[in-house]
Structures are given as C-alpha cells and as structure tokens.
Amino acid sequence: MPDPVTPPAAATTPTPPGAEHRLVDVPGGRIHLVEQGTGPLVLMVHGFPESWYSWRHQLPAIAAAGYRAVAIDVRGYGRSSKPSAVEDYRMLSLVADNVGVVHALGEETATIVGHDWGSNIAADSALLRPDVFTAAALLSVPFAPRGGPRPTEVFAGIGGDEEFYVSYFQAPGRAEAEMEPDIRGWLAGFYAGISGDTMSPEGEGSLYFVPPGGRLRDRFPTGPRPAWLSEADLDHYAGEFERTGPTGALNRYRNIDRDWANLAAWHGAPLTGPSLFIGGERDASLAWMSDAVKAYPTTLPGLVSSHILDGCGHWVQQERPDEVNRLLTGWLDALPAR
C-alpha cells in the first residue's frame, strides 16, 4: 500500500474530509491521487484543463455509497510525472498508467469513470484492458470507436476560415504562448466559455474556433465566473498550472494521430462492458458527436443508461454535482458484484 503524502503547500482549497493524497509508482513514472472510502475500486480520470480536484464532489459521495473512490492527476498534471517527450502522452501510456494505479493500490479490477479527455481515456482503458476495467462511465464526451481518416485531417476541415481548437493546440509552444502570461485568467475564461450558465450568447461551440490571426481566448466571454467555480476553486486550478505549466496537458492533443495509428487493431471495436453516459444539453460535444450517440446501440451494447442534463454545459460533475452523484452511485450499485 502506498504511503499517504501531504497535500502540496501551494494548494488553496481543502481536500474532502476523510480523503488522503498518495503518490504511487507506475511503470511510466508516478501518479498522484486522492483516495477516500473502502470497497470496490472506482477510478476517476479528469479532462482538460483540470486535475483530480474536478472530482471533489464525487469522492465523498462515492465513498459514502460503499466504494473506494480514487481520483488521479493524469500524467502531465499536478503532482504526477511530466515526461518531456510529446509521444509519452499517447493513449497507450495513459491506459498503462491506469492499470498501474489499480495494481499499486493492491486491486485487480476497477470501475473507471472519465470526463472530457478522461472519458476517452476511460473508454480506451476498458476497451484495451477489460480484464482490469470491468465497467466505464463516460461524462461529456461520447464514445466513438477508432475509425475514419487521420484525426488531424478531420479537424483541419472543421470551421471553414476559422481554426478548430484541436488544430490550434497541435504545434508545441503555440497555445502555451497564449496561456502562460495569465494562466488564471485563461482558465477562468475557458471554464466560463463552455459552462451552461456563462457561455457566450452565440451559443454552444463558439469558443472552440480561433479567428484568423487570433487566439482562442479572443472568444472567451466577459462577465462573472460560472456559479460552480468559486474563487478558491479557480485559485486551486491556477496554482496547479502555474506550478507545472500547460505543456503536459496540451501534449494529449498532440498525440491524436499517434493514437489513431496505435489503436488500429481496435478499429471499429465496440465497448461491450457495462457503461453509463452523462452529458450536458449545452455541450457542443453532443452536437458534433450526435452520430456517435445515435450509434450507441452498436458501439456501446452494454450501455445501462444515458442522461442529458438540461441547461448544463461541459463541466457536468462540477455544474450538477448532486445529480451526477445520484446517477453515478445508482449505476455503480446496479453493476454485477466483482
């Protein structure tokens, strides 16, 4: 069992009562996690640009329901390892990290829950290692099997004269130059831009496109923070990225073609284990990936239920924690015993 560690001194927000910070060794380095409760393991994987802290509302709720709730910092984030090579952030490495965490915690299997990029990581973890990850809950980003042309080719064709944000993130240093001078302000604008209560009047998705010669932040809304994001929450996220820098997080985007090549053996493969999907009505991911949702009977044959939260944006488990907790714990309780 890994030893507990003291939370970083720079942290400005409390750890949920009863939870512990740990560092565990995995084949690719170390992973920082926060753990609470006992029972069957539930591993939670965050997205961009977040950290373990995006699960702060779920840790105590899942622990109280009788589970061992664990939220990790994905490699490149927080106190987890930050390798320098771009290719070290490929999906195969992130799946291996998750397997390593399960084993480091003395477990053989886990249910995996992911949001945003974490949804992709959770789905691929369950797809590649169904012996370890026996069920998957996917938040905000729908599941879509590997297929089609190279992802960078697809994304290059989106947006007309404007540049899709995934394409904008490809060149090392480009997005960093926009973010680094004001990490706190950039994060606040990005969170607000795709939150259900503060996104721009232009509607869902306008933030994701960069005008010619512009920056992503040119589309950030002006006005108040989202209701779910306190000053202390923003301080925590900003403190993490000011300490680590954004490159590790951005390198996930820079591996989409490498992932497409690495996962060729799983082309079109369905995710057959028990699954759950929760999305926000105002999240542009649902509009862009509507065909993926329609294909769930084929691609997610083990889907137990799918839920779209009215008026909610992208940050579902932070915007609607009580509702997400109810859906997650109800789904967990209905899973076959392991």
Tab-separated table of C-alpha atoms in Angstrom, residues 10-285:
chain	number	residue	atom	x	y	z
A	10	ALA	CA	0.536	25.679	-2.679
A	11	ALA	CA	-2.926	24.137	-2.509
A	12	THR	CA	-5.516	26.777	-1.646
A	13	THR	CA	-8.553	24.517	-1.353
A	14	PRO	CA	-9.255	21.762	1.143
A	15	THR	CA	-9.107	18.065	0.464
A	16	PRO	CA	-12.530	16.464	1.051
A	17	PRO	CA	-12.757	15.397	4.721
A	18	GLY	CA	-11.601	11.829	5.117
A	19	ALA	CA	-9.670	11.753	1.838
A	20	GLU	CA	-5.919	11.182	1.536
A	21	HIS	CA	-3.315	12.218	-1.020
A	22	ARG	CA	-0.968	9.491	-2.264
A	23	LEU	CA	1.837	9.054	-4.756
A	24	VAL	CA	2.041	5.636	-6.418
A	25	ASP	CA	4.699	4.205	-8.704
A	26	VAL	CA	3.597	3.000	-12.137
A	27	PRO	CA	5.781	1.714	-14.988
A	28	GLY	CA	5.775	5.148	-16.626
A	29	GLY	CA	6.688	7.145	-13.509
A	30	ARG	CA	4.460	8.266	-10.636
A	31	ILE	CA	0.791	9.152	-10.330
A	32	HIS	CA	-0.656	11.454	-7.696
A	33	LEU	CA	-4.116	10.509	-6.487
A	34	VAL	CA	-6.671	11.347	-3.834
A	35	GLU	CA	-8.442	8.421	-2.184
A	36	GLN	CA	-11.498	8.113	0.043
A	37	GLY	CA	-13.585	5.202	1.317
A	38	THR	CA	-13.394	1.425	1.191
A	39	GLY	CA	-14.990	-1.165	-1.051
A	40	PRO	CA	-14.829	-1.910	-4.790
A	41	LEU	CA	-12.403	0.455	-6.548
A	42	VAL	CA	-13.787	3.337	-8.628
A	43	LEU	CA	-11.046	5.168	-10.576
A	44	MET	CA	-11.869	8.706	-11.753
A	45	VAL	CA	-9.981	10.353	-14.639
A	46	HIS	CA	-10.231	14.090	-15.321
A	47	GLY	CA	-10.026	16.030	-18.579
A	48	PHE	CA	-8.501	19.276	-19.889
A	49	PRO	CA	-7.640	21.627	-18.220
A	50	GLU	CA	-8.429	20.163	-14.806
A	51	SER	CA	-6.981	17.835	-12.131
A	52	TRP	CA	-8.090	15.323	-9.506
A	53	TYR	CA	-9.923	18.282	-7.973
A	54	SER	CA	-12.650	18.173	-10.615
A	55	TRP	CA	-13.948	15.102	-8.725
A	56	ARG	CA	-14.052	16.849	-5.317
A	57	HIS	CA	-17.844	16.474	-5.145
A	58	GLN	CA	-17.815	12.819	-6.241
A	59	LEU	CA	-15.115	11.493	-3.888
A	60	PRO	CA	-17.179	11.761	-0.679
A	61	ALA	CA	-20.440	10.718	-2.355
A	62	ILE	CA	-18.988	7.581	-3.944
A	63	ALA	CA	-17.114	6.720	-0.741
A	64	ALA	CA	-20.317	7.125	1.288
A	65	ALA	CA	-22.063	4.725	-1.103
A	66	GLY	CA	-19.602	1.974	-0.150
A	67	TYR	CA	-16.795	2.297	-2.678
A	68	ARG	CA	-13.083	3.044	-2.704
A	69	ALA	CA	-13.122	6.322	-4.628
A	70	VAL	CA	-9.832	7.365	-6.251
A	71	ALA	CA	-9.258	10.478	-8.386
A	72	ILE	CA	-5.931	10.787	-10.189
A	73	ASP	CA	-3.860	13.543	-11.714
A	74	VAL	CA	-3.314	12.326	-15.275
A	75	ARG	CA	0.360	12.345	-16.299
A	76	GLY	CA	1.401	15.886	-17.148
A	77	TYR	CA	-0.884	17.353	-14.480
A	78	GLY	CA	-0.483	18.249	-10.817
A	79	ARG	CA	1.988	16.089	-8.931
A	80	SER	CA	2.046	13.236	-11.436
A	81	SER	CA	5.057	12.646	-13.708
A	82	LYS	CA	5.599	15.056	-16.574
A	83	PRO	CA	7.811	13.401	-19.198
A	84	SER	CA	9.320	15.757	-21.747
A	85	ALA	CA	8.662	13.800	-24.951
A	86	VAL	CA	5.359	14.508	-26.708
A	87	GLU	CA	4.903	10.829	-27.561
A	88	ASP	CA	4.937	9.929	-23.866
A	89	TYR	CA	1.379	11.269	-23.668
A	90	ARG	CA	-0.049	8.738	-26.127
A	91	MET	CA	-3.198	6.852	-25.160
A	92	LEU	CA	-1.351	3.563	-24.689
A	93	SER	CA	0.782	5.185	-21.989
A	94	LEU	CA	-2.231	6.650	-20.193
A	95	VAL	CA	-4.025	3.294	-20.212
A	96	ALA	CA	-0.866	1.716	-18.773
A	97	ASP	CA	-0.829	4.375	-16.040
A	98	ASN	CA	-4.390	3.476	-15.065
A	99	VAL	CA	-3.573	-0.231	-14.944
A	100	GLY	CA	-0.508	0.601	-12.846
A	101	VAL	CA	-2.608	2.599	-10.386
A	102	VAL	CA	-5.054	-0.282	-9.907
A	103	HIS	CA	-2.222	-2.688	-9.201
A	104	ALA	CA	-0.331	-0.216	-6.983
A	105	LEU	CA	-3.464	0.043	-4.837
A	106	GLY	CA	-3.463	-3.723	-4.385
A	107	GLU	CA	-6.507	-4.309	-6.572
A	108	GLU	CA	-7.087	-6.465	-9.646
A	109	THR	CA	-10.148	-4.726	-11.136
A	110	ALA	CA	-11.870	-1.348	-11.074
A	111	THR	CA	-14.777	0.575	-12.464
A	112	ILE	CA	-13.466	3.593	-14.388
A	113	VAL	CA	-15.145	6.991	-14.693
A	114	GLY	CA	-13.888	9.714	-17.040
A	115	HIS	CA	-14.768	13.260	-18.055
A	116	ASP	CA	-13.727	15.129	-21.241
A	117	TRP	CA	-10.354	13.636	-22.298
A	118	GLY	CA	-10.816	11.411	-19.285
A	119	SER	CA	-13.890	9.966	-20.996
A	120	ASN	CA	-11.721	8.882	-23.931
A	121	ILE	CA	-9.058	7.561	-21.568
A	122	ALA	CA	-11.650	5.652	-19.539
A	123	ALA	CA	-13.257	4.161	-22.658
A	124	ASP	CA	-9.920	3.060	-24.098
A	125	SER	CA	-8.836	1.661	-20.731
A	126	ALA	CA	-11.964	-0.525	-20.662
A	127	LEU	CA	-11.581	-1.395	-24.347
A	128	LEU	CA	-7.910	-2.391	-24.178
A	129	ARG	CA	-7.941	-3.920	-20.689
A	130	PRO	CA	-11.417	-5.300	-19.986
A	131	ASP	CA	-9.785	-7.742	-17.575
A	132	VAL	CA	-8.926	-4.792	-15.323
A	133	PHE	CA	-11.635	-2.213	-16.086
A	134	THR	CA	-14.918	-4.049	-15.874
A	135	ALA	CA	-17.281	-1.073	-16.413
A	136	ALA	CA	-16.951	2.516	-17.653
A	137	ALA	CA	-18.889	5.728	-17.015
A	138	LEU	CA	-18.295	8.407	-19.654
A	139	LEU	CA	-19.043	12.072	-18.982
A	140	SER	CA	-19.468	14.853	-21.570
A	141	VAL	CA	-17.561	13.285	-24.483
A	142	PRO	CA	-19.447	10.434	-26.208
A	143	PHE	CA	-17.752	7.175	-27.072
A	144	ALA	CA	-16.761	6.704	-30.704
A	145	PRO	CA	-14.694	3.713	-31.876
A	146	ARG	CA	-11.469	4.263	-33.782
A	147	GLY	CA	-12.235	4.854	-37.455
A	148	GLY	CA	-12.191	7.223	-40.399
A	149	PRO	CA	-9.213	9.194	-41.726
A	150	ARG	CA	-6.456	10.620	-39.551
A	151	PRO	CA	-7.914	12.884	-36.851
A	152	THR	CA	-5.784	15.895	-37.793
A	153	GLU	CA	-7.199	15.673	-41.317
A	154	VAL	CA	-10.729	15.636	-39.942
A	155	PHE	CA	-10.152	18.567	-37.598
A	156	ALA	CA	-8.413	20.609	-40.302
A	157	GLY	CA	-11.663	20.540	-42.270
A	158	ILE	CA	-13.785	21.919	-39.425
A	159	GLY	CA	-14.562	25.598	-39.073
A	160	GLY	CA	-14.110	26.982	-42.585
A	161	ASP	CA	-11.906	30.094	-42.382
A	162	GLU	CA	-11.501	29.635	-38.644
A	163	GLU	CA	-9.259	27.106	-36.935
A	164	PHE	CA	-10.669	24.361	-34.735
A	165	TYR	CA	-9.121	24.410	-31.258
A	166	VAL	CA	-7.656	20.885	-31.552
A	167	SER	CA	-5.727	22.014	-34.643
A	168	TYR	CA	-4.689	25.178	-32.806
A	169	PHE	CA	-3.220	23.067	-29.994
A	170	GLN	CA	-1.058	20.905	-32.286
A	171	ALA	CA	2.123	22.979	-32.603
A	172	PRO	CA	4.232	22.842	-29.415
A	173	GLY	CA	4.551	26.266	-27.822
A	174	ARG	CA	1.716	27.958	-29.689
A	175	ALA	CA	-1.084	27.569	-27.144
A	176	GLU	CA	1.446	27.846	-24.319
A	177	ALA	CA	2.357	31.341	-25.530
A	178	GLU	CA	-1.285	32.355	-25.175
A	179	MET	CA	-1.796	30.732	-21.779
A	180	GLU	CA	1.448	31.338	-19.887
A	181	PRO	CA	1.232	35.134	-19.382
A	182	ASP	CA	-2.071	34.804	-17.490
A	183	ILE	CA	-2.849	31.216	-16.544
A	184	ARG	CA	-5.554	32.186	-14.049
A	185	GLY	CA	-7.348	34.471	-16.475
A	186	TRP	CA	-7.087	31.946	-19.303
A	187	LEU	CA	-8.538	29.149	-17.197
A	188	ALA	CA	-11.361	31.367	-15.929
A	189	GLY	CA	-12.295	32.294	-19.494
A	190	PHE	CA	-12.096	28.745	-20.780
A	191	TYR	CA	-14.222	27.379	-17.949
A	192	ALA	CA	-16.805	30.139	-18.435
A	193	GLY	CA	-16.870	29.732	-22.205
A	194	ILE	CA	-18.292	26.213	-22.068
A	195	SER	CA	-20.235	26.364	-18.817
A	196	GLY	CA	-24.001	26.248	-19.183
A	197	ASP	CA	-24.643	29.472	-17.250
A	198	THR	CA	-21.904	31.702	-18.707
A	199	MET	CA	-21.163	30.673	-22.302
A	200	SER	CA	-21.360	33.364	-24.993
A	201	PRO	CA	-24.746	34.307	-26.479
A	202	GLU	CA	-23.503	32.938	-29.818
A	203	GLY	CA	-24.204	29.529	-28.308
A	204	GLU	CA	-22.551	26.210	-27.806
A	205	GLY	CA	-19.230	25.721	-29.522
A	206	SER	CA	-18.294	29.282	-30.483
A	207	LEU	CA	-15.323	29.226	-28.098
A	208	TYR	CA	-13.727	26.278	-29.892
A	209	PHE	CA	-12.816	28.210	-33.047
A	210	VAL	CA	-9.890	30.581	-33.488
A	211	PRO	CA	-10.320	33.515	-35.908
A	212	PRO	CA	-7.552	34.095	-38.466
A	213	GLY	CA	-4.551	35.634	-36.741
A	214	GLY	CA	-6.327	35.433	-33.401
A	215	ARG	CA	-6.172	33.470	-30.206
A	216	LEU	CA	-8.549	31.048	-28.536
A	217	ARG	CA	-9.097	33.494	-25.676
A	218	ASP	CA	-10.499	36.065	-28.108
A	219	ARG	CA	-13.785	34.142	-27.831
A	220	PHE	CA	-13.840	33.899	-24.038
A	221	PRO	CA	-16.936	35.532	-22.546
A	222	THR	CA	-16.659	38.589	-20.334
A	223	GLY	CA	-18.655	38.657	-17.144
A	224	PRO	CA	-18.984	36.645	-13.939
A	225	ARG	CA	-17.478	33.279	-13.176
A	226	PRO	CA	-19.680	30.205	-13.556
A	227	ALA	CA	-21.776	29.516	-10.470
A	228	TRP	CA	-19.909	26.246	-9.834
A	229	LEU	CA	-16.458	27.910	-9.816
A	230	SER	CA	-15.553	29.716	-6.592
A	231	GLU	CA	-12.516	31.952	-6.183
A	232	ALA	CA	-10.916	29.169	-4.150
A	233	ASP	CA	-11.638	26.613	-6.897
A	234	LEU	CA	-10.056	28.866	-9.511
A	235	ASP	CA	-7.088	29.521	-7.232
A	236	HIS	CA	-6.511	25.779	-6.933
A	237	TYR	CA	-6.609	25.105	-10.669
A	238	ALA	CA	-4.484	28.150	-11.463
A	239	GLY	CA	-1.945	27.244	-8.792
A	240	GLU	CA	-1.503	23.770	-10.276
A	241	PHE	CA	-0.934	25.045	-13.815
A	242	GLU	CA	1.257	27.950	-12.726
A	243	ARG	CA	3.483	25.393	-10.984
A	244	THR	CA	3.560	22.739	-13.719
A	245	GLY	CA	2.915	24.727	-16.893
A	246	PRO	CA	0.353	23.679	-19.523
A	247	THR	CA	2.588	21.664	-21.889
A	248	GLY	CA	1.945	18.235	-20.398
A	249	ALA	CA	-1.798	18.801	-20.604
A	250	LEU	CA	-1.603	20.070	-24.185
A	251	ASN	CA	0.556	17.132	-25.264
A	252	ARG	CA	-2.523	14.896	-25.008
A	253	TYR	CA	-3.918	16.715	-28.081
A	254	ARG	CA	-0.608	16.301	-29.894
A	255	ASN	CA	-0.961	12.520	-29.920
A	256	ILE	CA	-4.277	12.120	-31.714
A	257	ASP	CA	-2.701	10.818	-34.925
A	258	ARG	CA	-0.309	8.603	-32.976
A	259	ASP	CA	-3.269	7.163	-31.062
A	260	TRP	CA	-5.100	6.541	-34.337
A	261	ALA	CA	-2.128	4.508	-35.553
A	262	ASN	CA	-1.512	2.714	-32.256
A	263	LEU	CA	-5.165	1.636	-31.922
A	264	ALA	CA	-5.529	0.239	-35.440
A	265	ALA	CA	-6.153	-3.256	-34.041
A	266	TRP	CA	-9.288	-1.916	-32.315
A	267	HIS	CA	-10.711	-0.250	-35.438
A	268	GLY	CA	-14.483	-0.056	-35.044
A	269	ALA	CA	-14.429	-2.141	-31.869
A	270	PRO	CA	-17.419	-1.709	-29.543
A	271	LEU	CA	-17.108	-1.217	-25.810
A	272	THR	CA	-19.043	-4.225	-24.579
A	273	GLY	CA	-18.903	-3.955	-20.789
A	274	PRO	CA	-21.497	-2.143	-18.666
A	275	SER	CA	-21.407	1.594	-19.356
A	276	LEU	CA	-23.072	4.888	-18.483
A	277	PHE	CA	-23.152	8.210	-20.336
A	278	ILE	CA	-23.886	11.633	-18.825
A	279	GLY	CA	-23.764	14.792	-20.941
A	280	GLY	CA	-24.797	18.442	-20.778
A	281	GLU	CA	-27.544	19.745	-23.047
A	282	ARG	CA	-25.496	22.846	-23.925
A	283	ASP	CA	-22.221	20.988	-24.500
A	284	ALA	CA	-21.061	21.316	-28.110
A	285	SER	CA	-19.582	17.815	-27.900
